[in-house]
Short mmCIF file of C-alpha atoms in Angstrom, two decimals:
data_model
loop_
_atom_site.label_atom_id
_atom_site.label_comp_id
_atom_site.label_asym_id
_atom_site.label_seq_id
_atom_site.Cartn_x
_atom_site.Cartn_y
_atom_site.Cartn_z
CA UNK A 1 -0.02 -0.02 0.03
CA UNK A 2 1.39 3.29 -0.83
CA UNK A 3 1.53 6.04 1.91
CA UNK A 4 -0.94 8.92 1.81
CA UNK A 5 0.67 12.09 0.52
CA UNK A 6 -0.82 13.73 3.50
CA UNK A 7 1.46 11.77 5.89
CA UNK A 8 4.46 12.57 3.66
CA UNK A 9 3.68 16.09 3.91
CA UNK A 10 3.62 16.10 7.70
CA UNK A 11 6.86 14.03 7.79
CA UNK A 12 8.49 16.69 5.69
CA UNK A 13 7.26 19.43 8.00
CA UNK A 14 8.54 17.66 11.09
CA UNK A 15 11.98 17.00 9.43
CA UNK A 16 12.04 20.88 8.62
CA UNK A 17 11.41 21.73 12.22
CA UNK A 18 13.93 19.44 13.49
CA UNK A 19 16.59 20.80 11.16
CA UNK A 20 15.95 24.51 11.89
CA UNK A 21 17.04 24.64 15.53
CA UNK A 22 17.75 22.98 18.58
CA UNK A 23 14.45 23.03 20.85
CA UNK A 24 14.00 22.98 24.56
CA UNK A 25 10.68 21.92 26.16
CA UNK A 26 7.58 23.65 25.06
CA UNK A 27 7.40 26.16 22.11
CA UNK A 28 5.31 28.48 20.18
CA UNK A 29 4.28 28.91 16.59
CA UNK A 30 3.33 32.06 14.50
CA UNK A 31 2.35 32.79 10.97
CA UNK A 32 4.99 35.65 10.93
CA UNK A 33 8.84 35.18 11.04
CA UNK A 34 8.82 36.77 14.59
CA UNK A 35 6.89 36.83 17.88
CA UNK A 36 6.14 39.91 20.03
CA UNK A 37 7.11 39.23 23.60
CA UNK A 38 4.37 39.77 26.10
CA UNK A 39 5.39 40.89 28.63
CA UNK A 40 8.38 42.77 26.94
CA UNK A 41 11.77 42.78 28.84
CA UNK A 42 13.82 45.63 29.95
CA UNK A 43 16.93 46.54 28.17
CA UNK A 44 20.21 47.85 29.78
CA UNK A 45 21.77 49.65 26.51
CA UNK A 46 20.31 53.06 26.92
CA UNK A 47 20.12 54.84 23.64
CA UNK A 48 21.11 51.63 21.72
CA UNK A 49 18.93 48.99 20.34
CA UNK A 50 19.71 45.76 22.16
CA UNK A 51 20.00 42.57 20.38
CA UNK A 52 20.54 39.32 22.23
CA UNK A 53 21.41 36.04 20.76
CA UNK A 54 20.23 33.02 22.89
CA UNK A 55 22.62 30.08 21.92
CA UNK A 56 24.62 27.22 23.07
CA UNK A 57 28.18 26.18 22.02
CA UNK A 58 26.59 22.60 21.95
CA UNK A 59 23.99 23.34 19.60
CA UNK A 60 24.92 22.32 15.89
CA UNK A 61 22.36 25.03 14.53
CA UNK A 62 23.93 27.80 16.39
CA UNK A 63 27.25 26.69 15.23
CA UNK A 64 26.04 26.50 11.58
CA UNK A 65 24.63 30.18 11.88
CA UNK A 66 27.71 31.56 13.64
CA UNK A 67 29.51 32.68 10.61
CA UNK A 68 26.52 34.93 9.54
CA UNK A 69 26.30 36.10 13.13
CA UNK A 70 29.79 37.15 13.17
CA UNK A 71 29.60 39.06 10.08
CA UNK A 72 26.41 40.68 11.24
CA UNK A 73 27.80 41.75 14.46
CA UNK A 74 31.12 43.16 12.65
CA UNK A 75 28.62 45.34 10.16
CA UNK A 76 25.97 46.20 12.60
CA UNK A 77 24.81 49.72 12.97
CA UNK A 78 26.37 52.03 15.63
CA UNK A 79 23.23 52.39 17.41
CA UNK A 80 23.02 48.47 18.01
CA UNK A 81 24.34 46.79 21.11
CA UNK A 82 24.88 43.01 20.89
CA UNK A 83 25.14 40.46 23.57
CA UNK A 84 25.13 36.67 23.82
CA UNK A 85 22.99 34.68 26.41
CA UNK A 86 23.69 30.92 26.78
CA UNK A 87 20.71 28.74 27.31
CA UNK A 88 20.58 25.21 29.11
CA UNK A 89 18.07 22.98 27.61
CA UNK A 90 19.77 19.81 28.78
CA UNK A 91 22.19 18.84 31.38
CA UNK A 92 25.04 18.50 28.85
CA UNK A 93 24.62 22.30 27.90
CA UNK A 94 25.63 23.30 31.41
CA UNK A 95 29.40 23.09 30.68
CA UNK A 96 29.21 25.17 27.47
CA UNK A 97 27.28 27.92 29.30
CA UNK A 98 29.83 28.02 32.10
CA UNK A 99 32.56 28.27 29.40
CA UNK A 100 30.93 31.25 27.98
CA UNK A 101 30.34 32.94 31.43
CA UNK A 102 33.93 32.42 32.53
CA UNK A 103 35.35 33.78 29.11
CA UNK A 104 33.06 36.80 29.44
CA UNK A 105 34.35 37.39 32.97
CA UNK A 106 37.70 37.53 31.68
CA UNK A 107 37.08 39.68 28.70
CA UNK A 108 37.79 36.88 26.26
CA UNK A 109 34.42 35.50 25.03
CA UNK A 110 34.65 37.71 21.92
CA UNK A 111 38.12 36.63 21.04
CA UNK A 112 37.86 33.00 21.32
CA UNK A 113 34.02 32.15 21.45
CA UNK A 114 34.11 30.96 17.86
CA UNK A 115 37.04 28.57 18.68
CA UNK A 116 34.97 27.06 21.43
CA UNK A 117 32.30 26.24 18.70
CA UNK A 118 35.14 24.80 16.46
CA UNK A 119 36.60 22.77 19.46
CA UNK A 120 33.28 21.31 20.39
CA UNK A 121 31.47 20.88 17.03
CA UNK A 122 34.52 20.08 14.64
CA UNK A 123 37.22 18.65 17.02
CA UNK A 124 34.71 16.87 19.34
CA UNK A 125 36.76 17.77 22.43
CA UNK A 126 35.26 16.80 25.69
CA UNK A 127 35.09 19.81 27.54
CA UNK A 128 33.36 18.10 30.40
CA UNK A 129 36.90 16.93 31.48
CA UNK A 130 38.27 20.17 33.24
CA UNK A 131 41.86 19.18 32.31
CA UNK A 132 40.97 18.96 28.37
CA UNK A 133 39.29 22.36 28.70
CA UNK A 134 41.86 24.20 30.66
CA UNK A 135 44.61 22.85 28.44
CA UNK A 136 42.64 24.14 25.33
CA UNK A 137 41.94 27.53 26.88
CA UNK A 138 45.73 27.86 27.75
CA UNK A 139 46.56 26.98 24.11
CA UNK A 140 44.41 30.07 23.13
CA UNK A 141 46.57 32.29 25.07
CA UNK A 142 44.43 32.45 28.33
CA UNK A 143 46.02 32.20 31.52
CA UNK A 144 45.03 28.70 32.68
CA UNK A 145 44.78 29.47 36.47
CA UNK A 146 42.64 32.75 35.71
CA UNK A 147 40.34 30.74 33.68
CA UNK A 148 39.95 27.93 36.11
CA UNK A 149 39.32 30.26 38.90
CA UNK A 150 36.62 32.13 36.89
CA UNK A 151 35.05 28.91 35.70
CA UNK A 152 34.44 27.66 39.21
CA UNK A 153 33.87 31.07 40.71
CA UNK A 154 30.53 31.86 42.48
CA UNK A 155 29.75 34.56 39.94
CA UNK A 156 29.80 32.17 37.11
CA UNK A 157 27.99 29.52 39.18
CA UNK A 158 25.27 31.96 39.58
CA UNK A 159 25.01 32.96 35.95
CA UNK A 160 24.67 29.32 35.05
CA UNK A 161 21.99 28.77 37.60
CA UNK A 162 20.09 31.82 36.31
CA UNK A 163 20.22 30.95 32.72
CA UNK A 164 17.10 28.86 32.59
CA UNK A 165 14.95 31.65 34.22
CA UNK A 166 16.42 34.25 31.68
CA UNK A 167 15.27 31.91 28.79
CA UNK A 168 11.98 31.56 30.35
CA UNK A 169 11.48 35.25 30.80
CA UNK A 170 12.26 35.84 27.13
CA UNK A 171 9.98 33.06 26.03
CA UNK A 172 12.98 31.33 24.16
CA UNK A 173 12.21 27.60 23.65
CA UNK A 174 14.66 26.79 20.98
CA UNK A 175 18.07 28.05 19.60
CA UNK A 176 19.57 29.89 17.80
CA UNK A 177 17.18 32.67 18.59
CA UNK A 178 17.40 36.41 18.75
CA UNK A 179 15.51 39.16 20.83
CA UNK A 180 15.56 42.65 19.65
CA UNK A 181 15.07 45.38 22.17
CA UNK A 182 13.46 43.17 24.64
CA UNK A 183 10.35 43.01 22.35
CA UNK A 184 10.66 40.79 19.24
CA UNK A 185 12.03 37.33 19.07
CA UNK A 186 12.95 35.69 15.85
CA UNK A 187 14.70 32.15 15.26
CA UNK A 188 15.46 29.65 12.73
CA UNK A 189 12.18 27.70 13.65
CA UNK A 190 10.22 30.65 12.86
CA UNK A 191 11.85 31.90 9.60
CA UNK A 192 12.69 28.45 8.32
CA UNK A 193 16.33 29.24 7.29
CA UNK A 194 19.68 30.74 8.62
CA UNK A 195 19.48 33.51 6.24
CA UNK A 196 15.90 34.07 6.74
CA UNK A 197 16.69 34.58 10.57
CA UNK A 198 19.46 37.23 9.52
CA UNK A 199 16.83 39.00 7.30
CA UNK A 200 14.30 39.09 10.10
CA UNK A 201 16.77 40.38 12.45
CA UNK A 202 17.52 43.36 10.20
CA UNK A 203 13.86 44.15 9.87
CA UNK A 204 13.19 44.03 13.49
CA UNK A 205 16.15 46.20 14.29
CA UNK A 206 14.74 48.75 11.77
CA UNK A 207 11.36 48.47 13.43
CA UNK A 208 12.65 48.88 16.77
CA UNK A 209 14.58 52.00 15.49
CA UNK A 210 11.65 53.51 14.21
CA UNK A 211 9.71 52.99 17.46
CA UNK A 212 12.45 54.84 19.48
CA UNK A 213 12.23 57.69 17.10
CA UNK A 214 8.45 57.97 17.52
CA UNK A 215 8.88 57.66 21.38
CA UNK A 216 11.44 60.49 21.40
#
């Protein structure tokens, strides 16, 4: 018996959803390529439009999008402030989040963050082993002991513990996802493609810019 075309259609849709991003628990759908957050979240960037990427070094879809994100950040407008926010959707994502927060504490996240992606996604290094992680960080020119101290510090522990609550407040259920000015969320699962997400991000930044002009 030949399978019904309807079943094939739904199987394709499911496959597309799986390929578009790494999901956590729960989720939302929308006809548009973005969602408006309700309630919106406060921003700490003053006159600049805040853009936040929710991600994990352990997420292959975040890794695939990272070259586009890097280019976007390097060419963003002067009135845009960009920041990263790790998510922890599963226990294995705790370590990558801790790595980011430790590097950020040392001011090294921007310099070697994309190297962490390569080490996890391409080299398959086991950063759950502290010695493997600390050795790798040292090879990147970061003082081994300073990183180890930051990695184990109460401040980083608190950031890791609070990460799930931050994702929940921003209604993030899958990554990579971007929130613009605390109001608008877009993601691969909403846009259907990596480039679609970047295009939506550009439109949402412009939307936020126009809203700020009207407010002033």
